[in-house]
Amino acid sequence: MDVTPDEPAVVLDDVTKTYRLGQPIDALSSVSLSIPRGSYTAIMGPSGSGKSTLMNLVGCLDRPTEGRVLVDGRDVAGMSDRERTTLRGRTIGFVFQTFNLMPRLSALENVALPLVFQGVRRRERRARARELLDRVGLAERADHRPNQLSGGQRQRVAIARALVADPAIVLADEPTGNLDTATGSDVLALFEALYGEGRTVILVTHERDVAEHAERIVHVVDGELEGIEAVTGARRKA
Amino acid sequence: MNPREALSMSLRAIRGHPLRSSLTALGVLIGVAAVIVFVILGASLQAAVIGEVGGEDAERIYVWNGPEDAQGPPGAGARAVFTEDDIDRLRAIDGVDGVAPYASVSANGFEHEGDTIAGGDAVATGPDYFTDDAIAEGRAFESGENEVVLTPLAAAGFEEDVAVGDRMTVTFEDGSEAEMTVVGILEDSGPRSPFDGFGEGARVYMPADPIHRTTAENATGGEQRVYPYVVVTADSPENVEAVTSAVRTYLEDESDASEALPGTFGVEIQTNEDLLEQVNGLLATLTGFITGIALISLLVGSIGIANVMLVSVTERTREIGIMKTVGAQKRDVLQLFLTEAAILGLLGAAAGAAVGFAGGYVATRILEFPFVAPLEWALVAVVTGVLVGALAGLYPAWNAARTDPIEALRYE
């Protein structure tokens, strides 16, 4: 984790994303946003608001139609597919609502998977993956396959995987959406810990309860930034 | 991605669908096995035919006649035109060791110790027809004597096995009979010239004098026996070429045969080497044709791989999306699926090579051919398998590689 304190983790500068499905549709129009390093930000909005598009841009999965997207100080707009993939693998840790684990791989192998594509040696990969499984409290489940794990355990494996490449930014898309309240709280506690150790955490959600775990909430409606709300003091559900 | 990683992940994917993977590999297996069986059969058939035509008979020159543009096996369409005088003149050519006339004689029956075998052909020829080591027991017959030489199959054809010194009675087409003494039994029952045909057989050889009855007038006005075929033996393989050309010159320009042949007929001469070349050419064409058909089944096998890989890519769309999201490059995904396809091809080809060699061995045993295993084909098969697999996997793998991770993660 290279931290340059004065440089934001993510900057969106007048970003527009247009999809051409028959008629051009602006999923995002002229959005500008800066997410500081080490911050805990929730992106909130109803479905269809453009928050998924925003997440795809921040996660280097997509390129803006117009404007600049700087991730870890680098402009995604001008990058080739290959450069974006590399940046994504090293800088962003993804956590999804549906966990997205590889069904045939064990928990340990799932956690180690990103390192395979970075050419890290097997022994080192496994050591690092074991360390992270231990951190999320699943050391003894290392050899289980996803279908042998509960939903909460799967999401913790996914979080361990998101952290394995030591990313600057953890990007979570409705991470508690498929979990009951208790396991959801455990998962949110893990994000809180990550925030506590100085990592940038971005949480995409449509639930206010969940969003209020962040230090600020970015509201997206109809492809536009509606406002940024600071969550302070007693209201924060840390 | 490290090739070892790709290999281990691909193997895992293949093991994830054991039945599907086996059936896919089976397609390639059948193709490769079929190709190898036919290649082995071709090579073995060739060896069998060459063994029969005889690599040892390098000094032999076969002479017959036929229509100038005739196509066909040696001897086809020949007329009885070579006279006794022609045979004597050929015998006098430098480098000639022996000359034997050759004609078929139809017989109504052969009788030995009260057991009669009805019908069949006998051969009227001369003592020079047999090489020294061709006779296992006894000797060659002498011209002018009522003597016969038999192949082992002919000797074993009667109720009582025929032995050298036994007597047998031959009944000819015109009803006349001749009492013959068996003087020799040959080493094997194979053909001794292309005029004998192919394969093992019960053959009976008798001296042209007195058995052969077809005659014609020769140049000096006398009646002489005439034959459709002549077998010339040179005194060494090196002399075959010179002898062949002297034989041709004599027969075409000076012989009684040249007088007797109609204008559209010519003298045909073939050495053993010519014959081998011709047979080899024919067999190569045949083997190529059958192998070509077998290659089609290999093509079908490769389509099977392509099909399964396409299904597999679709099925694993989500997994591909996950891999790309966590940092897999296009070429990583390409490599994974190509490796998987190549492994399927390799497994099929390796098993196919084993099955093919085993099948080829069994087939040659059943057909009683010598077993010739072109081992380089095992390597060809394995390389082909990998290539076929990789080639068939190319399009599906490319499809996988260009999958958009956003779409793929949304895929259910």
Short mmCIF file of C-alpha atoms in Angstrom, two decimals, chain B residues 54-376:
data_model
loop_
_atom_site.label_atom_id
_atom_site.label_comp_id
_atom_site.label_asym_id
_atom_site.label_seq_id
_atom_site.Cartn_x
_atom_site.Cartn_y
_atom_site.Cartn_z
CA GLY B 54 9.82 -61.52 -53.50
CA GLY B 55 12.70 -59.22 -52.91
CA GLU B 56 14.95 -62.25 -53.57
CA ASP B 57 13.83 -62.63 -57.14
CA ALA B 58 15.83 -59.65 -58.28
CA GLU B 59 17.28 -61.55 -61.27
CA ARG B 60 13.90 -62.42 -62.71
CA ILE B 61 12.51 -60.83 -65.88
CA TYR B 62 8.90 -61.48 -66.84
CA VAL B 63 7.91 -61.42 -70.49
CA TRP B 64 4.45 -61.50 -72.03
CA ASN B 65 2.57 -59.66 -74.74
CA GLY B 66 -0.57 -57.63 -75.02
CA PRO B 67 -2.39 -54.78 -76.72
CA GLU B 68 -0.07 -51.75 -76.84
CA ASP B 69 -2.13 -49.50 -74.59
CA ALA B 70 -3.34 -52.30 -72.31
CA GLN B 71 -3.61 -51.56 -68.62
CA GLY B 72 -3.65 -54.46 -66.23
CA PRO B 73 -1.63 -56.90 -64.24
CA PRO B 74 1.37 -58.66 -65.80
CA GLY B 75 0.21 -61.21 -68.35
CA ALA B 76 -3.22 -59.76 -68.99
CA GLY B 77 -4.47 -60.47 -72.52
CA ALA B 78 -1.37 -62.33 -73.64
CA ARG B 79 -1.46 -64.61 -76.70
CA ALA B 80 0.54 -67.79 -77.10
CA VAL B 81 3.21 -66.59 -79.56
CA PHE B 82 6.63 -67.32 -78.01
CA THR B 83 8.00 -70.42 -79.77
CA GLU B 84 10.56 -73.03 -78.66
CA ASP B 85 13.03 -71.38 -81.04
CA ASP B 86 12.47 -68.02 -79.33
CA ILE B 87 13.14 -69.64 -75.95
CA ASP B 88 16.38 -71.17 -77.24
CA ARG B 89 17.52 -67.86 -78.71
CA LEU B 90 16.78 -66.07 -75.44
CA ARG B 91 18.77 -68.70 -73.58
CA ALA B 92 21.77 -67.82 -75.77
CA ILE B 93 21.77 -64.13 -74.76
CA ASP B 94 24.78 -63.04 -72.71
CA GLY B 95 24.07 -62.90 -68.99
CA VAL B 96 21.03 -65.17 -69.16
CA ASP B 97 21.10 -67.98 -66.64
CA GLY B 98 17.89 -69.71 -67.60
CA VAL B 99 14.65 -69.31 -69.52
CA ALA B 100 11.33 -70.94 -68.75
CA PRO B 101 8.23 -70.80 -70.92
CA TYR B 102 4.99 -70.48 -69.00
CA ALA B 103 1.41 -71.41 -69.83
CA SER B 104 -1.67 -72.51 -67.92
CA VAL B 105 -3.02 -75.94 -68.54
CA SER B 106 -6.60 -76.80 -67.64
CA ALA B 107 -7.11 -80.15 -66.01
CA ASN B 108 -10.29 -82.02 -65.16
CA GLY B 109 -8.88 -83.77 -62.13
CA PHE B 110 -5.87 -84.93 -60.13
CA GLU B 111 -5.88 -88.39 -58.57
CA HIS B 112 -3.60 -89.65 -55.81
CA GLU B 113 -3.99 -92.98 -53.95
CA GLY B 114 -7.60 -93.27 -55.08
CA ASP B 115 -8.51 -89.74 -53.94
CA THR B 116 -9.47 -87.41 -56.78
CA ILE B 117 -9.53 -83.64 -56.68
CA ALA B 118 -11.69 -82.30 -59.47
CA GLY B 119 -10.64 -79.56 -61.84
CA GLY B 120 -8.21 -76.73 -61.53
CA ASP B 121 -5.31 -75.24 -63.37
CA ALA B 122 -1.85 -76.59 -63.64
CA VAL B 123 1.17 -74.72 -64.93
CA ALA B 124 3.25 -75.92 -67.85
CA THR B 125 6.74 -74.50 -67.58
CA GLY B 126 10.42 -75.40 -67.69
CA PRO B 127 12.91 -76.51 -65.01
CA ASP B 128 14.45 -73.02 -65.03
CA TYR B 129 11.27 -71.69 -63.47
CA PHE B 130 12.47 -72.94 -60.08
CA THR B 131 15.40 -71.35 -58.33
CA ASP B 132 17.69 -73.76 -56.47
CA ASP B 133 16.49 -72.87 -53.01
CA ALA B 134 12.80 -72.93 -53.99
CA ILE B 135 12.55 -76.70 -53.69
CA ALA B 136 12.32 -78.08 -50.16
CA GLU B 137 12.19 -81.78 -51.02
CA GLY B 138 13.26 -83.62 -54.14
CA ARG B 139 14.24 -81.75 -57.30
CA ALA B 140 12.82 -79.83 -60.24
CA PHE B 141 11.17 -81.86 -62.98
CA GLU B 142 13.05 -82.59 -66.18
CA SER B 143 11.79 -81.64 -69.61
CA GLY B 144 10.31 -84.55 -71.55
CA GLU B 145 9.48 -86.54 -68.41
CA ASN B 146 6.07 -87.15 -66.79
CA GLU B 147 7.06 -85.41 -63.56
CA VAL B 148 5.36 -82.83 -61.34
CA VAL B 149 6.40 -80.33 -58.71
CA LEU B 150 3.83 -79.30 -56.09
CA THR B 151 3.43 -76.50 -53.61
CA PRO B 152 3.03 -77.72 -49.98
CA LEU B 153 -0.66 -76.76 -50.09
CA ALA B 154 -1.17 -78.91 -53.20
CA ALA B 155 0.69 -81.80 -51.58
CA ALA B 156 -1.51 -81.55 -48.48
CA GLY B 157 -4.71 -81.31 -50.55
CA PHE B 158 -5.29 -85.06 -50.88
CA GLU B 159 -6.56 -87.44 -48.23
CA GLU B 160 -3.09 -88.98 -48.05
CA ASP B 161 -0.32 -86.38 -48.01
CA VAL B 162 1.67 -86.53 -51.19
CA ALA B 163 5.38 -87.33 -50.80
CA VAL B 164 8.24 -87.18 -53.24
CA GLY B 165 8.23 -90.40 -55.30
CA ASP B 166 4.43 -90.82 -55.18
CA ARG B 167 2.52 -91.16 -58.39
CA MET B 168 -0.52 -89.18 -59.41
CA THR B 169 -2.80 -89.25 -62.44
CA VAL B 170 -3.78 -86.06 -64.21
CA THR B 171 -6.89 -85.98 -66.41
CA PHE B 172 -6.77 -83.25 -69.04
CA GLU B 173 -9.62 -81.30 -70.61
CA ASP B 174 -9.70 -83.55 -73.67
CA GLY B 175 -10.12 -86.60 -71.43
CA SER B 176 -6.60 -87.91 -71.90
CA GLU B 177 -4.76 -89.04 -68.81
CA ALA B 178 -1.13 -88.91 -67.84
CA GLU B 179 0.59 -90.80 -65.07
CA MET B 180 3.02 -88.42 -63.35
CA THR B 181 5.72 -88.90 -60.72
CA VAL B 182 5.97 -86.32 -57.96
CA VAL B 183 9.64 -85.31 -57.97
CA GLY B 184 9.66 -82.14 -55.90
CA ILE B 185 7.77 -80.21 -53.23
CA LEU B 186 8.38 -76.49 -52.98
CA GLU B 187 9.57 -74.52 -49.97
CA ASP B 188 6.31 -72.54 -49.70
CA SER B 189 2.98 -72.14 -51.45
CA GLY B 190 3.45 -68.52 -52.52
CA PRO B 191 3.60 -67.38 -56.15
CA ARG B 192 6.94 -67.76 -57.97
CA SER B 193 6.11 -65.13 -60.59
CA PRO B 194 3.34 -62.60 -61.17
CA PHE B 195 1.84 -65.12 -63.66
CA ASP B 196 1.08 -67.37 -60.65
CA GLY B 197 -1.12 -64.65 -59.17
CA PHE B 198 -1.03 -63.55 -55.53
CA GLY B 199 -1.29 -65.43 -52.30
CA GLU B 200 -0.68 -68.93 -51.11
CA GLY B 201 -2.21 -71.62 -53.26
CA ALA B 202 -2.31 -75.29 -54.20
CA ARG B 203 -0.26 -75.11 -57.38
CA VAL B 204 0.82 -77.94 -59.67
CA TYR B 205 3.81 -77.43 -62.01
CA MET B 206 4.46 -79.79 -64.92
CA PRO B 207 7.02 -79.76 -67.75
CA ALA B 208 5.81 -77.95 -70.86
CA ASP B 209 7.23 -80.85 -72.81
CA PRO B 210 5.20 -83.09 -72.96
CA ILE B 211 2.21 -81.49 -71.23
CA HIS B 212 1.69 -78.23 -73.18
CA ARG B 213 -0.17 -78.95 -76.41
CA THR B 214 -0.69 -75.56 -78.07
CA THR B 215 1.44 -75.29 -81.20
CA ALA B 216 1.96 -72.97 -84.14
CA GLU B 217 4.17 -72.72 -87.18
CA ASN B 218 7.54 -71.09 -86.61
CA ALA B 219 9.64 -69.03 -89.04
CA THR B 220 11.22 -72.06 -90.65
CA GLY B 221 7.89 -73.72 -91.24
CA GLY B 222 7.97 -76.32 -88.45
CA GLU B 223 5.24 -76.83 -85.85
CA GLN B 224 6.38 -75.82 -82.38
CA ARG B 225 4.88 -75.33 -78.94
CA VAL B 226 3.94 -71.67 -78.33
CA TYR B 227 3.57 -69.91 -74.98
CA PRO B 228 1.95 -66.68 -73.80
CA TYR B 229 4.57 -66.01 -71.09
CA VAL B 230 8.29 -66.41 -70.58
CA VAL B 231 10.34 -66.06 -67.42
CA VAL B 232 14.00 -65.14 -67.98
CA THR B 233 16.53 -65.40 -65.15
CA ALA B 234 19.66 -63.27 -65.41
CA ASP B 235 22.88 -64.54 -63.89
CA SER B 236 23.09 -61.61 -61.49
CA PRO B 237 20.89 -58.66 -60.43
CA GLU B 238 23.45 -56.27 -61.96
CA ASN B 239 22.90 -57.81 -65.40
CA VAL B 240 19.13 -57.50 -65.29
CA GLU B 241 19.06 -54.20 -67.13
CA ALA B 242 21.36 -55.29 -69.96
CA VAL B 243 19.59 -58.63 -70.32
CA THR B 244 16.19 -56.93 -70.33
CA SER B 245 17.18 -54.69 -73.19
CA ALA B 246 18.73 -57.58 -75.19
CA VAL B 247 15.58 -59.65 -74.62
CA ARG B 248 13.43 -56.78 -75.78
CA THR B 249 15.55 -56.20 -78.91
CA TYR B 250 15.43 -59.83 -79.89
CA LEU B 251 11.73 -60.33 -79.18
CA GLU B 252 10.62 -57.16 -80.92
CA ASP B 253 12.82 -57.42 -84.03
CA GLU B 254 13.78 -61.03 -84.79
CA SER B 255 11.58 -63.45 -82.91
CA ASP B 256 8.87 -65.75 -84.21
CA ALA B 257 6.64 -63.97 -81.71
CA SER B 258 7.12 -60.62 -83.43
CA GLU B 259 5.94 -62.21 -86.66
CA ALA B 260 2.93 -63.81 -85.07
CA LEU B 261 1.72 -60.86 -82.99
CA PRO B 262 -1.02 -58.70 -84.50
CA GLY B 263 0.03 -55.12 -85.21
CA THR B 264 -1.70 -53.67 -82.20
CA PHE B 265 0.14 -56.02 -79.84
CA GLY B 266 3.52 -55.42 -78.29
CA VAL B 267 5.98 -57.34 -76.19
CA GLU B 268 5.72 -56.49 -72.48
CA ILE B 269 8.68 -56.93 -70.18
CA GLN B 270 8.72 -56.33 -66.48
CA THR B 271 11.44 -56.93 -63.94
CA ASN B 272 10.77 -57.65 -60.31
CA GLU B 273 11.82 -54.12 -59.50
CA ASP B 274 9.26 -52.65 -61.91
CA LEU B 275 6.65 -54.86 -60.34
CA LEU B 276 7.50 -53.77 -56.82
CA GLU B 277 7.30 -50.15 -57.86
CA GLN B 278 3.94 -50.67 -59.47
CA VAL B 279 2.54 -52.57 -56.48
CA ASN B 280 3.91 -49.98 -54.06
CA GLY B 281 2.34 -47.18 -56.05
CA LEU B 282 -1.00 -48.93 -56.04
CA LEU B 283 -0.86 -49.68 -52.33
CA ALA B 284 0.21 -46.13 -51.49
CA THR B 285 -2.82 -44.81 -53.36
CA LEU B 286 -5.09 -47.25 -51.56
CA THR B 287 -3.61 -46.56 -48.14
CA GLY B 288 -3.76 -42.82 -48.77
CA PHE B 289 -7.41 -43.06 -49.70
CA ILE B 290 -8.42 -45.05 -46.63
CA THR B 291 -6.30 -42.91 -44.34
CA GLY B 292 -8.02 -39.89 -45.83
CA ILE B 293 -11.36 -41.33 -44.77
CA ALA B 294 -9.96 -41.96 -41.30
CA LEU B 295 -8.79 -38.34 -41.16
CA ILE B 296 -12.41 -37.29 -41.57
CA SER B 297 -13.22 -39.00 -38.29
CA LEU B 298 -10.34 -37.09 -36.72
CA LEU B 299 -11.93 -33.91 -38.05
CA VAL B 300 -15.22 -34.94 -36.47
CA GLY B 301 -13.35 -35.48 -33.21
CA SER B 302 -11.91 -31.99 -33.37
CA ILE B 303 -15.35 -30.53 -33.99
CA GLY B 304 -16.39 -32.34 -30.81
CA ILE B 305 -13.66 -30.52 -28.91
CA ALA B 306 -14.68 -27.18 -30.37
CA ASN B 307 -18.29 -27.85 -29.43
CA VAL B 308 -17.55 -28.88 -25.87
CA MET B 309 -15.21 -25.94 -25.39
CA LEU B 310 -17.88 -23.53 -26.62
CA VAL B 311 -20.37 -24.99 -24.15
CA SER B 312 -17.74 -24.91 -21.47
CA VAL B 313 -16.95 -21.24 -22.09
CA THR B 314 -20.62 -20.32 -21.93
CA GLU B 315 -21.06 -22.32 -18.75
CA ARG B 316 -18.09 -20.69 -17.14
CA THR B 317 -18.90 -17.15 -18.25
CA ARG B 318 -19.23 -16.09 -14.64
CA GLU B 319 -15.93 -17.70 -13.64
CA ILE B 320 -14.24 -15.94 -16.53
CA GLY B 321 -15.74 -12.68 -15.29
CA ILE B 322 -14.41 -13.32 -11.79
CA MET B 323 -10.94 -14.09 -13.09
CA LYS B 324 -10.85 -10.99 -15.25
CA THR B 325 -12.14 -8.83 -12.41
CA VAL B 326 -9.38 -9.97 -10.09
CA GLY B 327 -6.69 -9.28 -12.70
CA ALA B 328 -6.65 -12.04 -15.34
CA GLN B 329 -5.48 -10.67 -18.68
CA LYS B 330 -7.02 -11.72 -22.00
CA ARG B 331 -4.04 -13.89 -22.75
CA ASP B 332 -4.37 -15.63 -19.35
CA VAL B 333 -7.93 -16.67 -20.17
CA LEU B 334 -6.92 -17.61 -23.70
CA GLN B 335 -4.09 -19.72 -22.34
CA LEU B 336 -6.35 -21.48 -19.86
CA PHE B 337 -8.91 -22.56 -22.42
CA LEU B 338 -6.35 -23.43 -25.09
CA THR B 339 -4.52 -25.58 -22.57
CA GLU B 340 -7.75 -27.32 -21.70
CA ALA B 341 -8.57 -28.01 -25.34
CA ALA B 342 -5.03 -29.17 -26.06
CA ILE B 343 -5.12 -31.55 -23.08
CA LEU B 344 -8.39 -33.05 -24.32
CA GLY B 345 -6.79 -33.49 -27.74
CA LEU B 346 -3.63 -34.94 -26.25
CA LEU B 347 -5.50 -37.41 -24.05
CA GLY B 348 -7.61 -38.53 -27.00
CA ALA B 349 -4.63 -38.84 -29.31
CA ALA B 350 -2.43 -40.69 -26.82
CA ALA B 351 -5.17 -43.18 -26.02
CA GLY B 352 -6.03 -43.33 -29.73
CA ALA B 353 -2.41 -44.16 -30.60
CA ALA B 354 -2.42 -47.01 -28.06
CA VAL B 355 -5.76 -48.35 -29.31
CA GLY B 356 -4.64 -47.89 -32.93
CA PHE B 357 -1.44 -49.88 -32.47
CA ALA B 358 -3.25 -52.62 -30.58
CA GLY B 359 -6.02 -52.71 -33.20
CA GLY B 360 -3.49 -52.72 -36.03
CA TYR B 361 -1.66 -55.61 -34.41
CA VAL B 362 -4.84 -57.66 -34.01
CA ALA B 363 -5.93 -56.87 -37.58
CA THR B 364 -2.61 -57.94 -39.08
CA ARG B 365 -2.75 -61.17 -37.04
CA ILE B 366 -6.24 -61.93 -38.33
CA LEU B 367 -5.27 -61.15 -41.93
CA GLU B 368 -1.98 -63.03 -41.49
CA PHE B 369 0.11 -60.07 -42.62
CA PRO B 370 3.50 -59.38 -41.15
CA PHE B 371 3.01 -56.68 -38.46
CA VAL B 372 4.72 -53.47 -39.50
CA ALA B 373 4.36 -50.67 -36.94
CA PRO B 374 5.37 -47.26 -38.23
CA LEU B 375 6.26 -45.92 -34.76
CA GLU B 376 6.81 -42.38 -35.99
#
